[in-house]
Coordinates of C-alpha atoms in Angstrom, one line a residue:
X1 CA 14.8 25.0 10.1
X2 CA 16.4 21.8 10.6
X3 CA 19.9 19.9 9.8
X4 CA 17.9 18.3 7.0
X5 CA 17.1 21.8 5.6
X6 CA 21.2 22.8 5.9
X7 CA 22.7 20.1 3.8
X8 CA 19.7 20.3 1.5
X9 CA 21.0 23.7 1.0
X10 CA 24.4 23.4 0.8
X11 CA 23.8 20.0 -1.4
X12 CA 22.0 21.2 -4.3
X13 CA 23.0 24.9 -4.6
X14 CA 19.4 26.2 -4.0
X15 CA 21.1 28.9 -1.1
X16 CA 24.1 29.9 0.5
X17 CA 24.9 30.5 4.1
X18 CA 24.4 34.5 4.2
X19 CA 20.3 34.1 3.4
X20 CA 17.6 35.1 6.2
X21 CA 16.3 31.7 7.6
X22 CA 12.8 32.7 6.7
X23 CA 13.6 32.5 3.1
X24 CA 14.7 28.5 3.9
X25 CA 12.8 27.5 6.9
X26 CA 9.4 25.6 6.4
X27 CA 6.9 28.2 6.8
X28 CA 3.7 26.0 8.1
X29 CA 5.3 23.1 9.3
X30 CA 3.1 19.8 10.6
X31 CA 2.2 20.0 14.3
X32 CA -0.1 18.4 16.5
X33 CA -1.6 19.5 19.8
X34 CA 0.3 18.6 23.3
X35 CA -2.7 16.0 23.9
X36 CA -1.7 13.8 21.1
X37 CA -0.5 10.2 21.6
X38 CA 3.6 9.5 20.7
X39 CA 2.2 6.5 18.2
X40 CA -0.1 9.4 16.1
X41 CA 3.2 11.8 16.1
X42 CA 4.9 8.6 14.6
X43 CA 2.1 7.7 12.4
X44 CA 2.4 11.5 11.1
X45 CA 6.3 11.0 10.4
X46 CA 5.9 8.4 8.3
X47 CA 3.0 9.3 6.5
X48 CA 4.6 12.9 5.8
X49 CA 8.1 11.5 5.5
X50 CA 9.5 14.1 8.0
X51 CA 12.0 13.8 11.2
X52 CA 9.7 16.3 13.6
X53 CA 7.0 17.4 14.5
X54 CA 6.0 20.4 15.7
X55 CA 4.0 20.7 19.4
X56 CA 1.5 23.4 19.2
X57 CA -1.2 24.5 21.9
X58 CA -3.4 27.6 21.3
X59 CA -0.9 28.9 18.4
X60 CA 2.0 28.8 20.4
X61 CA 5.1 26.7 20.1
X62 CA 5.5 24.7 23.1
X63 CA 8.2 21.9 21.7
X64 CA 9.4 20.1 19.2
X65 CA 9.2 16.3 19.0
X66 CA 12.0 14.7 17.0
X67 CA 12.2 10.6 15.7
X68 CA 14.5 10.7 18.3
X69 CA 12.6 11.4 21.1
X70 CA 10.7 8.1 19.6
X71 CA 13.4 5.9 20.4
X72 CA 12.5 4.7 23.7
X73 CA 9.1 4.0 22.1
X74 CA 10.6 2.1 19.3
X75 CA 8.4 3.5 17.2
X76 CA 11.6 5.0 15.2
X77 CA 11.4 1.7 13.3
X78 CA 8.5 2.5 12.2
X79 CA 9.5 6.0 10.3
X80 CA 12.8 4.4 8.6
X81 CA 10.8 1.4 7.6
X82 CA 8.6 3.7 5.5
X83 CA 11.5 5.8 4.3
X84 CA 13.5 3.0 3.4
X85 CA 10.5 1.4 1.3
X86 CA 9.9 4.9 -0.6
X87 CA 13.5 5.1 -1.2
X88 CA 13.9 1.4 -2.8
X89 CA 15.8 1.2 -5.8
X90 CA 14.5 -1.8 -7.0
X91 CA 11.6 -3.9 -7.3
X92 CA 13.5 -7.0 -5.3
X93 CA 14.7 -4.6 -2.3
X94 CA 10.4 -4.0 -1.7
X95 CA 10.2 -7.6 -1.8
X96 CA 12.7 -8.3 0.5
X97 CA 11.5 -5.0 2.8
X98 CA 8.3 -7.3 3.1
X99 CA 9.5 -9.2 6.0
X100 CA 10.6 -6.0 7.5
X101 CA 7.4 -5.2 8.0
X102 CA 5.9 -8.4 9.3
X103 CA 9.3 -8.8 12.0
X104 CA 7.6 -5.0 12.9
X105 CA 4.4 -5.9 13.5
X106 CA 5.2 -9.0 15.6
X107 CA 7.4 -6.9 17.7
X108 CA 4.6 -4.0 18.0
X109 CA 2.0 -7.1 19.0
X110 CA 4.6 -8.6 21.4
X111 CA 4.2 -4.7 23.3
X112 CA 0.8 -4.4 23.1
X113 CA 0.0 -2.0 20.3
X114 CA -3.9 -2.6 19.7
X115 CA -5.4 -4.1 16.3
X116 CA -6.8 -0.4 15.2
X117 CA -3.0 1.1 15.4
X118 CA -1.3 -2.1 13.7
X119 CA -3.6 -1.9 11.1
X120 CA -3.2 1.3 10.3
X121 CA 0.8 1.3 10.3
X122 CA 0.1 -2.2 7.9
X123 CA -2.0 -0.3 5.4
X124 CA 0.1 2.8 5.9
X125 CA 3.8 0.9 5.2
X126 CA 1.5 -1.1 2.1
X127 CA 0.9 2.9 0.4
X128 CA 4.0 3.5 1.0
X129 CA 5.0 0.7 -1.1
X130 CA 2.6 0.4 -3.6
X131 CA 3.4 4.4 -3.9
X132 CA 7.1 3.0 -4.8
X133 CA 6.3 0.5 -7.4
X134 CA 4.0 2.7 -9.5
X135 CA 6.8 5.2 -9.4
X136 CA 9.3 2.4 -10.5
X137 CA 7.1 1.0 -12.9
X138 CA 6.9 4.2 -14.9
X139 CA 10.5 5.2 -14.5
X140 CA 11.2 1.3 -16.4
X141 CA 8.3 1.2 -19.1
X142 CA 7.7 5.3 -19.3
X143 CA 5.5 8.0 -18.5
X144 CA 2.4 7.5 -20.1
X145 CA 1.8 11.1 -19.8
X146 CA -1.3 11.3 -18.5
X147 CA -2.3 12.3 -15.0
X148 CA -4.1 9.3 -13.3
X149 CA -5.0 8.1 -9.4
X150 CA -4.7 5.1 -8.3
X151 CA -7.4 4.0 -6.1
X152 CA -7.6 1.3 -3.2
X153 CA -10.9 -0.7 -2.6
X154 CA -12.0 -3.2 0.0
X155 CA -10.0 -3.4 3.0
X156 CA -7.1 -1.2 1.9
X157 CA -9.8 1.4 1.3
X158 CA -10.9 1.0 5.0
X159 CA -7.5 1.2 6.4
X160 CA -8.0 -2.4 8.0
X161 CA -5.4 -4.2 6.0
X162 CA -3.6 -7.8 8.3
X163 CA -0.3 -9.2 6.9
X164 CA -3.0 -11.2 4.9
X165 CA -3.9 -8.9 1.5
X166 CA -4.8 -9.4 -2.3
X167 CA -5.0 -6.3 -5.0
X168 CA -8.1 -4.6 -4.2
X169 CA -7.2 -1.5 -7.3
X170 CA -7.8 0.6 -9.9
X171 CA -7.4 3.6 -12.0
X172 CA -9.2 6.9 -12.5
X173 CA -8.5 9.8 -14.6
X174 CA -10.0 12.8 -16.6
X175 CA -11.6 12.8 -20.3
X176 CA -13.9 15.1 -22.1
X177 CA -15.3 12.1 -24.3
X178 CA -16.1 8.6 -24.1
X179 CA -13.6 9.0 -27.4
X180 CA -10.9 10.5 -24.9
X181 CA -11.0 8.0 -22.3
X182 CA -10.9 5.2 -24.8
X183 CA -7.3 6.4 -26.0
X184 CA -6.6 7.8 -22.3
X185 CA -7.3 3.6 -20.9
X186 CA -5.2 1.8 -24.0
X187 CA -2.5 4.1 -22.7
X188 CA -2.4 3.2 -18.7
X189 CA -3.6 -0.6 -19.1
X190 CA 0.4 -1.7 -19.8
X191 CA 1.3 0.3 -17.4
X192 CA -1.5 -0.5 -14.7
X193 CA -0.7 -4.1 -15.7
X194 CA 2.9 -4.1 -14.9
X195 CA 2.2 -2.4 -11.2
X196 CA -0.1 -5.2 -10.7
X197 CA 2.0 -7.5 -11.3
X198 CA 5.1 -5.7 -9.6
X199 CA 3.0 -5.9 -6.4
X200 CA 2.1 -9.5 -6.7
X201 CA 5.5 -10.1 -6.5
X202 CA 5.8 -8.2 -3.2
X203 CA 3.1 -9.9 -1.7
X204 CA 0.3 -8.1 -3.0
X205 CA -1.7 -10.8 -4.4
X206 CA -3.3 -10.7 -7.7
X207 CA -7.4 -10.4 -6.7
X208 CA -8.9 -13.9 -7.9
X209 CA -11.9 -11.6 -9.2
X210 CA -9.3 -9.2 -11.2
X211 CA -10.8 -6.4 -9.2
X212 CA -7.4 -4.7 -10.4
X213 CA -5.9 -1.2 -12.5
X214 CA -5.0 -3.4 -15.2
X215 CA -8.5 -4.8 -16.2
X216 CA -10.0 -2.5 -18.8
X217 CA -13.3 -2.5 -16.6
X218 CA -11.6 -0.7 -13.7
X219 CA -9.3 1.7 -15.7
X220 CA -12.3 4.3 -15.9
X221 CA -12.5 8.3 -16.4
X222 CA -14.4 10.3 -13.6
X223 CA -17.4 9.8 -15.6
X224 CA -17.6 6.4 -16.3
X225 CA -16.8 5.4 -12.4
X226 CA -19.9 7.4 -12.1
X227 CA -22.1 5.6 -14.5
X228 CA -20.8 2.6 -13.3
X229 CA -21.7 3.3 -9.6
X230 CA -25.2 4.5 -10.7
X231 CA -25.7 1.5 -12.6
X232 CA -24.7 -0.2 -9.5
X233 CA -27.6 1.4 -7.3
X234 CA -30.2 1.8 -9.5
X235 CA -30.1 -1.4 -10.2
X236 CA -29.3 -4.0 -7.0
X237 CA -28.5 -7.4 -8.6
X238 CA -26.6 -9.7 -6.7
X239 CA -23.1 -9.2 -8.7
X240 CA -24.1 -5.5 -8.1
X241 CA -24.4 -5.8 -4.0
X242 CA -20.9 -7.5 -4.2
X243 CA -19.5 -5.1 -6.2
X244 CA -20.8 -2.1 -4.1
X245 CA -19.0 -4.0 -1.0
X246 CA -16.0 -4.0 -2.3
X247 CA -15.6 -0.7 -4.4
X248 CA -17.9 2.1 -2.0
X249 CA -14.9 1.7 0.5
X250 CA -12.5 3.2 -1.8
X251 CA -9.5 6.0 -1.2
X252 CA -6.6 7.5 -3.0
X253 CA -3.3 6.2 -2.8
X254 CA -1.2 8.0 -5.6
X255 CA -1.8 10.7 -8.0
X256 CA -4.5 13.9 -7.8
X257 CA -7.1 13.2 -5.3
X258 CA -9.8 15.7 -6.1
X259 CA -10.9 13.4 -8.8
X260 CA -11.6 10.6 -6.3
X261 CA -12.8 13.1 -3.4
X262 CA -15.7 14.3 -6.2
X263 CA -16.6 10.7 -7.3
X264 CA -16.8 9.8 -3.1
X265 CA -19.0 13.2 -2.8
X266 CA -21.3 11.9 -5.7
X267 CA -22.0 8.3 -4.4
X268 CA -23.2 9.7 -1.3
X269 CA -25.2 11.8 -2.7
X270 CA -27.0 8.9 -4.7
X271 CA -27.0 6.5 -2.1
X272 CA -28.8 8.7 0.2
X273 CA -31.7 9.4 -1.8
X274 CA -32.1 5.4 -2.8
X275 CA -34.4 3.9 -0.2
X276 CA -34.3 0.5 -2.1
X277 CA -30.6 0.4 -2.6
X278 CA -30.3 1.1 1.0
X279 CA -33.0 -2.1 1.7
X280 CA -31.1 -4.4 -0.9
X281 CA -27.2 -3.5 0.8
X282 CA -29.0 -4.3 4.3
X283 CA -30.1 -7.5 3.3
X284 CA -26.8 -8.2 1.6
X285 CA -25.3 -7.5 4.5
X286 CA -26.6 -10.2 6.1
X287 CA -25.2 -13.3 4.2
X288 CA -22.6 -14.0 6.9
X289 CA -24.2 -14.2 10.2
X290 CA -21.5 -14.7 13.1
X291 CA -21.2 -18.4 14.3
X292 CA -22.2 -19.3 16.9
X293 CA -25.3 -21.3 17.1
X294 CA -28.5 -21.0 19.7
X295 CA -26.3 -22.3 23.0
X296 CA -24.0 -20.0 21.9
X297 CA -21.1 -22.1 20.9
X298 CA -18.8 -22.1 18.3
X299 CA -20.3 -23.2 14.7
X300 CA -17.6 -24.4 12.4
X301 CA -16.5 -26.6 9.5
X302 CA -18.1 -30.1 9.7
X303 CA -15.5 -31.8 6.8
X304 CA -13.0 -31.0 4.6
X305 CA -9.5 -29.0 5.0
X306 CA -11.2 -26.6 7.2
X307 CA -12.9 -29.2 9.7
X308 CA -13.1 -27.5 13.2
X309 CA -12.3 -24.1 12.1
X310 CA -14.3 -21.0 11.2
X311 CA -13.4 -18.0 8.8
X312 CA -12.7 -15.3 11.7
X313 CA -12.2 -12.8 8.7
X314 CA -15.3 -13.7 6.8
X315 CA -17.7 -14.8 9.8
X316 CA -16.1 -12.4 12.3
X317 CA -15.2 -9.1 11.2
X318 CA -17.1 -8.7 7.9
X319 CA -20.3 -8.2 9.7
X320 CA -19.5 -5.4 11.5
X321 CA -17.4 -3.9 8.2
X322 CA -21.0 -4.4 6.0
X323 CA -23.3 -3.6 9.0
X324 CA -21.9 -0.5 9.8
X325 CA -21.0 0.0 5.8
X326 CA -24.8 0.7 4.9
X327 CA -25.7 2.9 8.1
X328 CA -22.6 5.3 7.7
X329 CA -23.7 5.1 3.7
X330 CA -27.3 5.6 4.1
X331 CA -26.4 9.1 6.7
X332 CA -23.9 10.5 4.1
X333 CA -20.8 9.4 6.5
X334 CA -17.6 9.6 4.0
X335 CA -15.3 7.7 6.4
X336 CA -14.8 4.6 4.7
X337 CA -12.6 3.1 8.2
X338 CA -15.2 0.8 10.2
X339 CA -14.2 2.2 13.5
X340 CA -14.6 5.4 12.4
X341 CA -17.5 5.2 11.0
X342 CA -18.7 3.2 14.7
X343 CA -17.7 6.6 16.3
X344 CA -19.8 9.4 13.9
X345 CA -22.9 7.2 14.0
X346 CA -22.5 6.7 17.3
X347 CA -21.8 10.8 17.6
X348 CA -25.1 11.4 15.4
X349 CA -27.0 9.1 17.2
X350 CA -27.7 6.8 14.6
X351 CA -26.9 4.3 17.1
X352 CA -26.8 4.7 20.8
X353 CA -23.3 5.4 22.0
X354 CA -23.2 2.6 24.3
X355 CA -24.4 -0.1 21.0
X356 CA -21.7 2.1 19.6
X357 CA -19.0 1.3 21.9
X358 CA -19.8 -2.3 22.6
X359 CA -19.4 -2.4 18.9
X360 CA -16.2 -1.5 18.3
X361 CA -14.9 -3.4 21.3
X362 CA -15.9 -6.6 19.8
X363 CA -14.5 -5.5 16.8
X364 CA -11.2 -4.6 18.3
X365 CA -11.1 -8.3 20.0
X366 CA -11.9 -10.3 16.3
X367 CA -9.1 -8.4 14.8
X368 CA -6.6 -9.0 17.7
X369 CA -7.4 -12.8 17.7
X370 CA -6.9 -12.7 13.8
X371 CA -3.6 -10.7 14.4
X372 CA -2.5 -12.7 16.4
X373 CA -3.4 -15.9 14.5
X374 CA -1.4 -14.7 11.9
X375 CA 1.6 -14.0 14.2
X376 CA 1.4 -18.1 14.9
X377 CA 1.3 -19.1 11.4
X378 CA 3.8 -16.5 10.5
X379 CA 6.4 -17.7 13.4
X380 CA 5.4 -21.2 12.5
X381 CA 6.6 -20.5 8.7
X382 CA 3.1 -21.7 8.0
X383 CA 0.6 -19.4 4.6
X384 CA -1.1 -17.1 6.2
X385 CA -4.9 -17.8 6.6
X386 CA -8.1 -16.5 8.1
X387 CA -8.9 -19.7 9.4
X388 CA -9.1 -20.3 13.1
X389 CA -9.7 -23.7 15.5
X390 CA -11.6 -21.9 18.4
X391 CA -10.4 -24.7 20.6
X392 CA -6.8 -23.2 20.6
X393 CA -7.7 -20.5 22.6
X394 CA -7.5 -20.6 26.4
X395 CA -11.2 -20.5 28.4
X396 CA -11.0 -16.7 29.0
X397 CA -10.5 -15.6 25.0
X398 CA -13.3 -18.6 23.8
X399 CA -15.9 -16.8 26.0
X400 CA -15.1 -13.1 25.1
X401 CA -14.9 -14.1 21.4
X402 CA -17.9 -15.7 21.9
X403 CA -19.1 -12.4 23.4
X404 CA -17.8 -10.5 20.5
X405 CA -19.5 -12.3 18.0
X406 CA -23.1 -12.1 19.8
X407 CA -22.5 -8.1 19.6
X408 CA -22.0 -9.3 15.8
X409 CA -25.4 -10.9 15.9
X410 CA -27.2 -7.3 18.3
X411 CA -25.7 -5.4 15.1
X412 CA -27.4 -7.6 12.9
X413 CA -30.5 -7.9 14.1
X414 CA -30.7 -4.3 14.6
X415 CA -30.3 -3.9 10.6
X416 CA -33.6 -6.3 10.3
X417 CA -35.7 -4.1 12.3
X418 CA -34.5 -0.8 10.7
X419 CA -35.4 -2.3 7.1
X420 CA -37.5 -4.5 7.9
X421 CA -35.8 -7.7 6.5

């Protein structure tokens, strides 16, 4: 029972002052174990949007661990940042809160917070807000009055989002019919249209592929996300293996989830049993081996805008994300987050725990050097991009990313001799 809880009572009327705390007190509050980090008790403030957390070790209260205590840590940023953003009034005050978050993330790199946590708190503050505009956006043009989740693909699906995002979306909901879910779409697509644009405006970009809620072909019942993913595997084109890469790493970010935990249940289950689809997502993954060239150095743009550079995003970390994609896949993992799927295959023994661990190393040290390459442009008031000159790094960082990427090439190579590609 906490001050919170008080003038929560005594605000609304819901109690008075002679009542037994256990008819106002939280019952099964949050709480983590003594072992846990301070940055996971912060991460479960903000995600929960609560002030403490409870300390628990073999059913017994041992503490309580307020935002507080967090101070020292300055990690308190962190859970008013996310309160303020679910709070926002307006659509301008979540643009404005977007800087916010990159002046955060700069200060958490300047004190050594690793790529796996800043990611997380990225993609966690970017719920948070897109959370806030879909509420916004149906308090201005109305409820539509249907239940619906709104789903994150891609990157945001894997919990990996950089300052660097487009609109990776879309919709699902429930309908009896084809007949239902005809009038169920004509109904969210204004509305799914108006969050999308909403979000481009705070820095969401609109997806140059309109892989977004408000194209009719991704505002879909339960039923027709399943047809559509069936279509996908049983028949492996090239649009199809694009496609799968971007929507099989997919999570709910408002709305019912057990609609979205079924569908995830579902895909596993046909990807599984699909020996050819497995074969065909191998060799897709493939398409972007990591540069470096037979001496091992650096292989980048010859001519143009991007002369001397290399896509440390596309070249760097995508071949671990679609590597490890089709093995977690192909085992019926349901983690969609690339390091976490590293750890349960490396746990099954899919892949030997010290492949596994090398692994997500290099992986670690990609998305640092793209972190921090944003951090550069972002100080320099330069557009973000993924582009990176390997000759502005110092001799130490050139030969580890170097390093990193040939662990790129191991994981690679060990996908050609499992399906024989």
């Amino acid at each position: 029972f906490t001050l919170r809880d008080l003038r929560r009572v005594i605000a609304d009327g819901s109690g008075n002052l002679q009542q037994p705390l256990d008819e106002l007190m939280t019952p099964d509050p949050i709480h983590l174990p003594p072992t846990a980090t301070a940055f996971e008790a912060a991460l479960t403030m903000t995600r929960r949007r609560i002030a403490h957390i409870c300390v628990v070790e073999m059913g017994r209260l041992v503490g309580v661990l307020s935002e507080r205590d967090l101070f020292s840590l300055q990690r308190v940023d962190l859970v008013h940042l996310a309160r303020t953003i679910s709070a926002a009034p307006h659509i301008d005050t979540l643009v404005e809160l977007r800087e916010e978050i990159a002046h955060l993330i700069d200060n958490m790199l300047a004190h050594g917070a690793n790529p796996e946590q800043l990611t997380h708190i990225i993609t966690l503050l970017n719920d948070h807000t897109v959370a806030r505009v879909i509420e916004l956006m149906i308090e201005a043009h109305g409820d539509p009055g249907v239940p619906f989740t709104w789903l994150v693909f891609g990157s945001e699906g894997r919990r990996e989002q950089a300052l660097l995002t487009d609109q990776d979306n879309g919709i699902l909901f429930e309908a009896a019919s084809p007949e239902e879910a005809e009038r169920i779409r004509q109904r969210l697509l204004p509305l799914a249209r108006a969050i999308n644009a909403a979000l481009d405006r705070c820095g969401f970009a609109l997806c140059n592929g309109n892989i977004m809620a408000g194209n009719p072909e991704l505002c879909l019942s339960r039923q027709e996300w399943l047809r559509r993913f069936s279509g996908m595997i049983q028949s492996p084109t090239r649009d199809n293996l694009m496609h799968s890469s971007i929507f099989f790493d997919l999570r709910p970010v408002w709305g019912p989830s057990e609609g979205c935990r079924q569908l995830q249940e579902a895909l596993l289950g046909m990807i599984e049993g699909n020996s050819l689809f497995q074969h065909m997502m191998a060799a897709n993954a493939l398409r972007h081996p990591p540069p470096i060239g037979r001496f091992r150095d650096f292989i980048v743009a010859s001519r143009g805008d991007d002369k001397d550079t290399l896509d440390i995003k596309v070249e760097g970390l995508m071949p671990f994300v679609e590597g490890v994609r089709i093995l977690a896949l192909a085992h019926g993992i349901g983690e969609c987050n690339t390091l976490e799927r590293l750890r349960q295959l490396g746990a099954r023994g899919v892949l030997k725990a010290q492949d596994a661990a090398a692994y997500e190393e290099a992986y670690h040290f990609i998305q640092m050097t793209r972190m921090q390459l944003h951090q550069r442009q972002e100080r320099a008031g330069q557009p973000l991009s993924n582009r990176l000159d390997p000759d502005t790094l110092n001799q130490l960082d050139r030969r580890i990313l170097r390093e990193s990427f040939r662990q790129a090439q191991r994981l690679q190579s060990s996908l050609s001799v499992r399906y024989q590609l």
